[in-house]
Each structure stands twice: as structure tokens, then as C-alpha cells.
Coordinates of C-alpha atoms and ligand atoms in Angstrom, one line a residue:
X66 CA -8.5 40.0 -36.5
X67 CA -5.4 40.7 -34.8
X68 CA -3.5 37.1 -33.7
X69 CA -4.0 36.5 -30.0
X70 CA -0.6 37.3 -27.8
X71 CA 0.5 36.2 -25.0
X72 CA 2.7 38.0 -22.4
X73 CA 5.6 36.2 -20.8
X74 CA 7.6 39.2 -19.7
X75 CA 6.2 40.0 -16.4
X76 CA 10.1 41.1 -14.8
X77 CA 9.7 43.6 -17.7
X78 CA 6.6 45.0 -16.3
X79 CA 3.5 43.2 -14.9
X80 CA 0.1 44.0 -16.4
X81 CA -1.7 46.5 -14.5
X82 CA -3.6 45.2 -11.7
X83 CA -7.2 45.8 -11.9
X84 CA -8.0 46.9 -8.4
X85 CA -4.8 49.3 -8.9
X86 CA -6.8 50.7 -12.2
X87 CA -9.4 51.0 -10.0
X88 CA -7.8 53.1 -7.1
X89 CA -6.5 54.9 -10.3
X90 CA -9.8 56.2 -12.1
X91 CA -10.4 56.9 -8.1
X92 CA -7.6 59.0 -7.3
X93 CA -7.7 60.8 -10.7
X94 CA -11.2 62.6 -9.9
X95 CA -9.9 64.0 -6.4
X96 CA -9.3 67.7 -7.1
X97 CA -7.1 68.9 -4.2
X98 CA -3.5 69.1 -3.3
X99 CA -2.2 66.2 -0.6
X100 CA -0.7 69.3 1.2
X101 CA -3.3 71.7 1.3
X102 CA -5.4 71.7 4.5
X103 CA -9.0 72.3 3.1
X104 CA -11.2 69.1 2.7
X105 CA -10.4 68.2 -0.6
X106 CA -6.2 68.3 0.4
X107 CA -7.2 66.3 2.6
X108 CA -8.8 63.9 0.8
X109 CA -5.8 63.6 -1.7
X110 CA -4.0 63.2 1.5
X111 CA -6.1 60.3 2.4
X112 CA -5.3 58.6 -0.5
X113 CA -1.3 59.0 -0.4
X114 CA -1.8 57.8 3.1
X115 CA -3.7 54.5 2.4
X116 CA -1.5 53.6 -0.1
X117 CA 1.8 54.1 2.0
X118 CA 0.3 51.8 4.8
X119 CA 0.1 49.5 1.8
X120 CA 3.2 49.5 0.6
X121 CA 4.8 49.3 4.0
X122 CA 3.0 45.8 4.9
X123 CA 3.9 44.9 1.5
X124 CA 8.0 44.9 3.1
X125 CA 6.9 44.6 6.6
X126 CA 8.7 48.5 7.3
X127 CA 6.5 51.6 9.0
X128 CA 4.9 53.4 7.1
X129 CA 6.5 56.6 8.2
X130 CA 9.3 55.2 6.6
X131 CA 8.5 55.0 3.1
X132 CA 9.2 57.6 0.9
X133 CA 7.3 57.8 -2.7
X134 CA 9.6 58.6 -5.4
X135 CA 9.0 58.9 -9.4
X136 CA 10.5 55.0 -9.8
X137 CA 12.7 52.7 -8.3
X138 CA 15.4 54.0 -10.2
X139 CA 14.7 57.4 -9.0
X140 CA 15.1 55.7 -5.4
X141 CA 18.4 54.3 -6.0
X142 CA 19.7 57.6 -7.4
X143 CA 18.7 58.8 -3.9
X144 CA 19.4 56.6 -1.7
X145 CA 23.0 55.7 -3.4
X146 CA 24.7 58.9 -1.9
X147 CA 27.9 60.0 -0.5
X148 CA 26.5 62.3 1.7
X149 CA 24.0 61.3 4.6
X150 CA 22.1 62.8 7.3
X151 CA 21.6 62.3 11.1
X152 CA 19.3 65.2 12.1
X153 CA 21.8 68.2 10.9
X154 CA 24.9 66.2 11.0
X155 CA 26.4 65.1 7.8
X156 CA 27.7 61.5 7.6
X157 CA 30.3 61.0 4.6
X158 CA 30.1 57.7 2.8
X159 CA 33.5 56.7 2.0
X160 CA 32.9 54.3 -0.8
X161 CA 29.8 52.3 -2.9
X162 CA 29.7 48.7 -3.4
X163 CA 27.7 46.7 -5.1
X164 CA 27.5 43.8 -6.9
X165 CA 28.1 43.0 -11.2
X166 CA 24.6 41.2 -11.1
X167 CA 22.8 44.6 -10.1
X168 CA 20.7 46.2 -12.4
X169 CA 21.4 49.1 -14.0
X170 CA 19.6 51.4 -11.7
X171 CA 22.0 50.6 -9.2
X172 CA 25.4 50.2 -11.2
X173 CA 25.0 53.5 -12.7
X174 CA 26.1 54.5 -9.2
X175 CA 23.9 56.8 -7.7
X176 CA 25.3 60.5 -7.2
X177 CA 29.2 58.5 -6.4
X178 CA 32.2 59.3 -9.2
X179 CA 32.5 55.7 -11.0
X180 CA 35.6 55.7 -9.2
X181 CA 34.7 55.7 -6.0
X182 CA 32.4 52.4 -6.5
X183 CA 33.5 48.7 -6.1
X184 CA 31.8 45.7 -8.1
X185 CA 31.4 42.8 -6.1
X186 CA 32.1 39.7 -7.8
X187 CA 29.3 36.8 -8.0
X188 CA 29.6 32.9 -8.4
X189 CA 29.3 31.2 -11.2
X190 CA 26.1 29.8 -10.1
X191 CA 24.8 33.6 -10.1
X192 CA 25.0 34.6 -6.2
X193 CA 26.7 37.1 -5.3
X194 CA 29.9 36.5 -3.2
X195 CA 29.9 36.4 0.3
X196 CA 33.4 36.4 0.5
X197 CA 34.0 39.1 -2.1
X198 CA 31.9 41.2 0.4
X199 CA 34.4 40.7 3.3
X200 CA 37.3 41.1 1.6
X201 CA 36.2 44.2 0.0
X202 CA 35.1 46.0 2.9
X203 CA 37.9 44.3 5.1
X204 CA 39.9 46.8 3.2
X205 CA 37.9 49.8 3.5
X206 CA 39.5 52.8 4.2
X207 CA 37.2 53.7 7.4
X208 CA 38.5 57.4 7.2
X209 CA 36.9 58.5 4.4
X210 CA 33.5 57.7 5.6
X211 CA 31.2 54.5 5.8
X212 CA 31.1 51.9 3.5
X213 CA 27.7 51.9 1.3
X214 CA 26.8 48.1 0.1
X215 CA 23.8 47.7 -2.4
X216 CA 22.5 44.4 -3.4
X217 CA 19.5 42.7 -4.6
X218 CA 17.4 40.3 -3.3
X219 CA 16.2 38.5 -6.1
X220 CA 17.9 38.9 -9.8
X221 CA 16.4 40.1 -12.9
X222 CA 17.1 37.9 -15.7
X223 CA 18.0 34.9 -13.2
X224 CA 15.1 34.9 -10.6
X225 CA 17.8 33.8 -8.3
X226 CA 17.0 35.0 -4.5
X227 CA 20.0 36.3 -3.2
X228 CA 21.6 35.4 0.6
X229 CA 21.4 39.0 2.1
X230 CA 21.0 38.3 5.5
X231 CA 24.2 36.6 5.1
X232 CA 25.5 39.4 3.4
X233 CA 23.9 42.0 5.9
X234 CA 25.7 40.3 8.9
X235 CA 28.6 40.6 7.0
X236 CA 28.0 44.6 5.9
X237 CA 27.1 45.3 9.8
X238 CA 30.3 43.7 11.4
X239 CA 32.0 46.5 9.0
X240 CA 30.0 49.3 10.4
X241 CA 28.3 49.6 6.8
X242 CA 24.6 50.7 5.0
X243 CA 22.9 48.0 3.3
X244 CA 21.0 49.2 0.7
X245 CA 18.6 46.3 -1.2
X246 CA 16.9 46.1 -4.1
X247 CA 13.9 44.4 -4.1
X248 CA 11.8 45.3 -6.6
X249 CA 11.9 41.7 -8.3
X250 CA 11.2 40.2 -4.9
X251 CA 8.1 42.2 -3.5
X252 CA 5.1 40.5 -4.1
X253 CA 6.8 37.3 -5.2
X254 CA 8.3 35.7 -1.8
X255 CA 7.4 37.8 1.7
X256 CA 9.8 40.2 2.4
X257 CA 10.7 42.2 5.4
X258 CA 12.8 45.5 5.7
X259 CA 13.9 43.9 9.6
X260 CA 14.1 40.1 8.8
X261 CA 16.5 41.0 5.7
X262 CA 18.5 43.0 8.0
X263 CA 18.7 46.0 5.2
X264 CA 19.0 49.7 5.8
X265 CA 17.0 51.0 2.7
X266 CA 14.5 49.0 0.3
X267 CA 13.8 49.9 -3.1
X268 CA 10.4 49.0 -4.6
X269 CA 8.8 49.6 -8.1
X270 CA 5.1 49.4 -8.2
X271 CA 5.1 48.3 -12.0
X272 CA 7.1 45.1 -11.0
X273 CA 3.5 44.1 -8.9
X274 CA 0.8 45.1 -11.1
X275 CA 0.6 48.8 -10.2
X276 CA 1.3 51.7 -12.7
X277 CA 4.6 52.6 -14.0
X278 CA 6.7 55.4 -12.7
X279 CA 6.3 55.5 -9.4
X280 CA 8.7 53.5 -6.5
X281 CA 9.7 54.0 -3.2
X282 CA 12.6 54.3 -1.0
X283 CA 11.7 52.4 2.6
X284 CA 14.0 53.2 5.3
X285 CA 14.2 50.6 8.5
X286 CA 14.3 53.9 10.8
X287 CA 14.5 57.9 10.3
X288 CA 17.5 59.3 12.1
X289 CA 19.9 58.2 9.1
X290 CA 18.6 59.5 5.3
X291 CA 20.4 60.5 2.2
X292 CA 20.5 63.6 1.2
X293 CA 18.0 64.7 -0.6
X294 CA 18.2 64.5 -4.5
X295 CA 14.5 66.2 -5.3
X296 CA 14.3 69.0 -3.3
X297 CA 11.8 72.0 -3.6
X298 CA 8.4 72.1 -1.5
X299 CA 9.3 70.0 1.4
X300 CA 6.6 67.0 0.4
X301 CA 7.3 63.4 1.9
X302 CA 8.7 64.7 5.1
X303 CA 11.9 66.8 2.8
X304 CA 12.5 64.0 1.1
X305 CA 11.4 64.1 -2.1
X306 CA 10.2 67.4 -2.9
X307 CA 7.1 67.6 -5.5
X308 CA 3.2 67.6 -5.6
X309 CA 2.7 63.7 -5.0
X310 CA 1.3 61.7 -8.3
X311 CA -2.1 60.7 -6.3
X312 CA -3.2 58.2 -9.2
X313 CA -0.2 56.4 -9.8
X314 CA 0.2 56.3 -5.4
X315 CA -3.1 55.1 -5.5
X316 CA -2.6 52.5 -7.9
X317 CA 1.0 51.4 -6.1
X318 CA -0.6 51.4 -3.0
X319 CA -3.8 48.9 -4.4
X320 CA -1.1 46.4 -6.3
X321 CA 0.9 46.3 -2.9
X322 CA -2.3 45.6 -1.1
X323 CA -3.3 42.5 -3.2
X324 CA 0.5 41.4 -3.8
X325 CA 0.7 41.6 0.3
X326 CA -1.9 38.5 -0.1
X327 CA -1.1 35.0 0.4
X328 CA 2.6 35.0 -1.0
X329 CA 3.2 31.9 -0.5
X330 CA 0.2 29.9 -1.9
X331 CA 0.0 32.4 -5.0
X332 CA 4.0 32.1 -5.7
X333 CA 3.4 28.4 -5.3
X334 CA 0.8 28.1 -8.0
X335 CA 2.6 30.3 -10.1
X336 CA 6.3 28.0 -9.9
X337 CA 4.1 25.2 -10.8
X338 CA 3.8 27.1 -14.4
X339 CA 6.9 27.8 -14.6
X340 CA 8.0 24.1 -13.2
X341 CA 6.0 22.8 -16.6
X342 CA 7.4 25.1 -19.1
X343 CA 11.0 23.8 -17.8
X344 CA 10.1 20.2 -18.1
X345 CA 8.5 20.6 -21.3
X346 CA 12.0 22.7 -22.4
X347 CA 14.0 20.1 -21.2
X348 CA 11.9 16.8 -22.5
X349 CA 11.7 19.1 -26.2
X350 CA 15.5 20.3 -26.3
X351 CA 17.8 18.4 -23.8
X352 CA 20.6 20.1 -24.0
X353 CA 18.6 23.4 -22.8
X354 CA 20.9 25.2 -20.0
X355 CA 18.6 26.7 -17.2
X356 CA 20.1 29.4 -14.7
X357 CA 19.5 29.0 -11.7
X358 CA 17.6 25.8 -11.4
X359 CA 18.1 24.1 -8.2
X360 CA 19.4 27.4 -6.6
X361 CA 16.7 29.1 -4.5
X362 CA 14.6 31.2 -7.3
X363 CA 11.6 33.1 -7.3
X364 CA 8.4 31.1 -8.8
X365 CA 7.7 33.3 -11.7
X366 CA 11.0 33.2 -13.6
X367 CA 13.0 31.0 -16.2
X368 CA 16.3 32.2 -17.5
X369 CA 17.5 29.4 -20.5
X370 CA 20.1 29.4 -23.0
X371 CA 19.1 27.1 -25.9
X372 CA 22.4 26.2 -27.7
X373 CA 22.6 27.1 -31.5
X374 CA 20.1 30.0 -30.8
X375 CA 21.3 33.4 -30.5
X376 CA 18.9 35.3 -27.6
X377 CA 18.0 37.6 -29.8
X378 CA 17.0 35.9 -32.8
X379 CA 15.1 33.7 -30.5
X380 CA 13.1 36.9 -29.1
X381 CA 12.1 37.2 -32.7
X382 CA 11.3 33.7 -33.3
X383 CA 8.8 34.0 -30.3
X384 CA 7.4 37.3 -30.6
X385 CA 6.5 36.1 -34.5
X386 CA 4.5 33.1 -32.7
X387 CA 2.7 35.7 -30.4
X388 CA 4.7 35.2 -27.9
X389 CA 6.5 38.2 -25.2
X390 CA 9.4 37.4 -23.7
X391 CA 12.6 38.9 -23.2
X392 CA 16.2 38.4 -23.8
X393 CA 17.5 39.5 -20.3
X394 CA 17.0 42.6 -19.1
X395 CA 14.0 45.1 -21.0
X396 CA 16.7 48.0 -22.7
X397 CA 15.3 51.1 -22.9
X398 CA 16.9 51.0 -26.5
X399 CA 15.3 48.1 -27.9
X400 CA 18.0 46.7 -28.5
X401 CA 19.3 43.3 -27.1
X402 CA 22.8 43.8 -25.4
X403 CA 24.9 41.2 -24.2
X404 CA 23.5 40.4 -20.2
X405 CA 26.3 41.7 -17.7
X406 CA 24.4 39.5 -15.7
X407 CA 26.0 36.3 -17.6
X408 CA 29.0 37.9 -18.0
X409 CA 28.9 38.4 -14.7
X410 CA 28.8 34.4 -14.3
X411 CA 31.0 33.8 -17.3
X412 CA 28.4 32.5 -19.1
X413 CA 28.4 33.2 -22.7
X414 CA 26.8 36.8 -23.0
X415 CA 27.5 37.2 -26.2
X416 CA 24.4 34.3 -27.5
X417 CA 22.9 35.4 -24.6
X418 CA 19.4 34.1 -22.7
X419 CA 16.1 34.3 -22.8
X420 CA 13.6 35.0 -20.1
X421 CA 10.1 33.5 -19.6
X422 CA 8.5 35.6 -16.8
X423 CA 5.1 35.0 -15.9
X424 CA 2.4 35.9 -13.0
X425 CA -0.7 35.6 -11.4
X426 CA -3.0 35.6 -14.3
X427 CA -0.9 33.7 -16.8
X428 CA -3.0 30.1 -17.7
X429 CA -2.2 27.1 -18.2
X430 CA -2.9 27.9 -22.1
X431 CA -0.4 30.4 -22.0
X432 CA 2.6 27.9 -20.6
X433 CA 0.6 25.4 -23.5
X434 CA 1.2 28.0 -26.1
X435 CA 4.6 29.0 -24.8
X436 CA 5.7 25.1 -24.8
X437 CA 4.3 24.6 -28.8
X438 CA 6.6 28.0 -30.0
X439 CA 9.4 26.8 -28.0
X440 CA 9.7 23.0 -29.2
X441 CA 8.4 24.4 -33.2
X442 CA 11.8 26.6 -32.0
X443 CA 13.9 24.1 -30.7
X444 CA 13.2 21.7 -33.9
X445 CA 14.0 24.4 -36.6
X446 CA 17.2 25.2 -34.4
X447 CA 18.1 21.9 -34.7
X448 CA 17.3 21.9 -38.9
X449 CA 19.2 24.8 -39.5
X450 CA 22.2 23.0 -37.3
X451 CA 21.9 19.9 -39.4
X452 CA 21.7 21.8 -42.8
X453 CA 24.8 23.8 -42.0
Ligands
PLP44 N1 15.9 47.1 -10.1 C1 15.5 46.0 -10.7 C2 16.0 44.7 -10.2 C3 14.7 46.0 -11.8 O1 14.3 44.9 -12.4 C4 14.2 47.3 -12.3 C5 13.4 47.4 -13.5 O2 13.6 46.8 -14.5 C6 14.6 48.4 -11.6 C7 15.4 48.3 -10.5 C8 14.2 49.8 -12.0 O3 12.8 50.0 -11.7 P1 12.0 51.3 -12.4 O4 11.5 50.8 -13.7 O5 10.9 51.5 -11.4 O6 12.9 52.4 -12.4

């Protein structure tokens, strides 16, 4: 029989929602085409409809102001653009800025030449710099166009929630575009597109129980868009041209809907896991380093550097107990690189981190199981430090 596993690498990807399977199987028996008028286009329009209502309460935005796209990726390839769009007038973007702790998605910078990006530095403590922000765009050169900031709201690896308002008050007294990232956030502490003061959310509906490859771009209004980056039959209002992946809108829109639920009192219950796992850590291996703690962080995520134990090796170590977590960010190579995000801090990337993410239907025997592998881990660690 196999040996039972269990999944602590929910920031990875979350597993899939039931009701969003549901919608799924659903969706995937609707023959026509969202833009055909006959009933079955309609129908399929129906569906794409529902599910953007859902997303929108999901971020508190309009939902004429969300845009599917093929991932969140695919939205910050969009929406990171030097070229925007007020009805038929083209507004230049000058420069990109965003911060070392972004994920990949976003420092790949968009359709912008690597050198017409800045990084934004971050604290040690893994927040990105207020004052790095005014500085940088203190010196923007406002001739060549607007300045584009992109941040996230909650990291990755760290689970840290970032201050954007403070940034976006910041980003708006320099006449700027705040793009923000908030596909680790949605679902996990309430967010809204107006409260945050952003310009552009990005969302990823794998992040929330929903299928993968599919996102969206959520604008706060419609007169200002990027330029298109998809574009062909005119589908999402011109914005992202292509026959709409009912099933997988379906099944975004059905994991927003049940994410959009009690927030709060889920997040809660879920931090309390988490809260255990660290103590346990702690009481079994004292000189465990945890990122982040006492920082405002989302409930779901614990990024720790256990000293003698090389991230990857520790990966190993777990996944050989049954256990799936991560060491930083998921790699589409496999491989286990050295986090920009600690590097980013100055932490020690090269040993690197590992990251215990959970969610709303990991158990207490999960975080019992997790706790067992980690202090068997901790203890060997600690043997092999001795013998040496
Ligand atoms: N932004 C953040 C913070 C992420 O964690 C991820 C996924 O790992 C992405 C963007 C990219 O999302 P997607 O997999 O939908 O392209």
C-alpha cells in the first residue's frame, strides 16, 4: 500500500477545491461558445459571468473590471507594460519598479527592457522599503512617462503581509500605477482593490483551491489599461483575446466564491496550526530561525531556517517521511535555487529555508505528523553535527 502523504505546500498550489471540481465537471459539458449568441453561447456565457462576479467580491473590485487571463503570470506580463491606454490615447510608462522580494512573475519584468526596471530594496525583517520607494521615484525622470510600481501584498516564501497602502500613498503623491500582487493574499486575509489603494490586482485561482492556469488581471476602473498582450478575437472586452477556458473559469470562479467566506474565522483557525507547528519547532530545536514571526503574516505560512541543515537536503529528509513541503519558492526546474527572497534580506540563501504552507483542510494530524518528521529531523541534524 502506498505510505500515506501529507501536503504542506499549499503556496505551491492549493488542492483543488471540491465545489470548484464541481463547477468544473459542470462547465465541461456546456457545448457552446461564451461569444456566440444562440442559447448554448449563452449559456457558456453564464458561466464566465458567474464566475467573474465571484472573483470580483473575492478583492472587493467590479466585476466589469476583471479580466480572465491564462495565469497570474500571464497577468503580470500584461499588465507590466510600457505602453498604456486611455480610450485611443497612448500613455508611455517611463520606468518599472518593483521590489527584490517579488516573485518571479513580476521580476521577469513584464514587456520593459531589464534596463528600464528598478529593484526596490526590502528590510532585513523582509518588508519592502518604504523609503526605498520614495527615493526611487523622487528621482524619476517624469519625461519619459509615468512611473509603474509593482508590489506584493503578502510574500511567498515568507507569508509576510506587505504595507501597501503605505506604499500606495507614497506611489500616488508621484503621479504613479500601483500594480499588486496578490495572489498569496486572496482568500487568506480580505482584500480590497480600493482599501489597498492599487491600480491593478493580480490573482491566481490555483493559489485558492481552484484549477491551475487560469488568473486574472482586476483593474480599480476602465479608462487606463495596458496594452494588450493577447490580442485576436476581441474576447474580455479587447483585452485578452481567445475563446475563454469555461471549466477552469468555472472552477476559479467556485474557489473564489468559498475563499470569499468568513476570512477571518477560517484564517484564524488555520494560524492556530501553524502557531503549533512553530512552538513544537521551537520547544524541539531552539535555535530554529523563523521569518517573519512577530511581523504581520498570513495564517497559513512558516518560513524556518534550521541551522546545520541545508534547505534542500531537508526537503528530502521530509518528503522521505511523507511529508510536502518546499524549500522557498516551487521551480519549475525542480531544482532548489538559492531564495532571492533571503538574499533579498541578507539572510543566508545559500542553506536556504524551508516552507510549511498549509490550508483549510490540513488536520491537526497533519501538523502531528509534520512535528514527529521535524524533531526525528532536528535530532539526526544534531547527530551528524556531533559526529563531525
Ligand atoms: N505571484 C506569486 C506571489 C506567486 O506565488 C505565484 C505562484 O507561485 C505567481 C505570482 C504566479 O502564479 P501563476 O502560477 O498563476 O502564474
Amino acid at each position: 500500500m502506498a505510505r500515506e502523504r501529507t501536503y504542506l505546500d499549499w503556496n505551491a498550489t492549493a488542492p483543488l477545491h471540491q465545489g470548484a471540481r464541481d463547477a468544473m465537471f459542470d462547465a465541461l459539458s456546456l457545448t457552446g461558445n461564451p461569444s456566440s449568441v444562440h442559447a448554448e453561447g449563452r449559456a457558456a456565457r453564464g458561466v464566465v459571468e458567474k464566475a467573474r462576479r465571484e472573483v470580483a467580491t473575492l478583492v472587493g473590485a467590479d466585476p466589469s473590471h476583471v479580466t480572465f487571463t491564462a495565469s497570474a503570470t500571464e497577468a503580470a506580463s500584461h499588465v507590466l507594460s510600457p505602453v498604456y491606454r486611455m480610450g485611443k490615447a497612448k500613455i508611455a510608462i517611463g520606468r518599472l519598479y518593483v521590489s527584490a522580494i517579488e516573485h518571479l512573475a513580476i521580476r521577469a519584468g513584464g514587456r520593459f527592457a531589464p534596463d528600464e526596471a528598478t529593484e526596490l530594496t526590502v528590510t532585513r525583517a523582509g518588508l519592502i522599503d518604504l523609503d526605498a520607494i520614495e527615493v526611487s521615484l523622487a528621482a524619476h525622470d517624469a519625461k519619459a512617462g509615468l512611473p509603474l510600481v509593482a508590489l506584493m501584498l503578502v510574500n511567498n516564501e515568507t507569508g509576510i503581509i506587505q504595507p501597501i497602502r503605505e506604499a500606495s500613498a507614497i506611489v500616488k503623491r508621484h503621479g504613479g500605477l500601483l500594480i499588486v500582487d496578490a495572489v498569496q493574499a486572496a482568500g487568506r486575509i480580505p482584500v480590497s482593490i480600493d482599501a489597498l489603494g492599487a491600480d491593478f490586482l493580480i490573482v491566481s485561482a490555483h493559489k485558492l483551491g481552484g484549477p491551475k492556469g487560469i488568473g486574472a488581471l482586476v483593474s480599480r476602473g476602465e479608462t487606463l489599461m495596458p496594452e494588450p498582450l493577447v490580442r485576436g478575437g476581441g474576447q474580455e472586452k479587447g483585452h485578452r483575446a481567445g475563446t475563454e477556458n469555461i471549466a477552469a473559469i468555472a472552477g476559479f470562479g467556485a474557489a473564489a466564491r468559498a475563499m470569499a467566506e468568513d476570512v477571518v474565522g477560517r484564517n484564524d483557525a488555520i494560524a492556530a496550526l501553524r502557531d503549533r507547528a512553530e512552538a513544537a519547532m521551537l520547544a524541539a530545536a531552539p535555535d530554529t530561525l523563523i521569518y517573519g514571526r512577530g511581523l504581520p503574516r498570513v495564517g497559513n505560512t512558516s518560513f524556518f531556517h534550521l541551522p546545520g541543515l541545508k534547505a534542500e537536503t531537508g526537503q528530502i529528509a521530509f518528503d522521505l517521511e511523507g511529508i510536502a513541503l518546499s524549500a522557498g519558492a516551487a521551480c519549475s526546474s525542480g531544482k532548489v535555487g538559492a531564495s532571492h527572497v533571503l538574499t533579498a534580506m541578507g539572510e543566508d540563501a545559500a542553506t536556504g529555508a524551508l516552507r510549511l504552507s498549509i490550508g483549510p483542510t490540513t488536520t491537526d494530524q497533519d501538523v502531528e505528523r509534520f512535528i514527529a518528521a521535524f524533531t526525528a529531523i532536528a535530532a539526526r541534524r544534531k547527530l551528524a553535527g556531533r559526529a563531525a
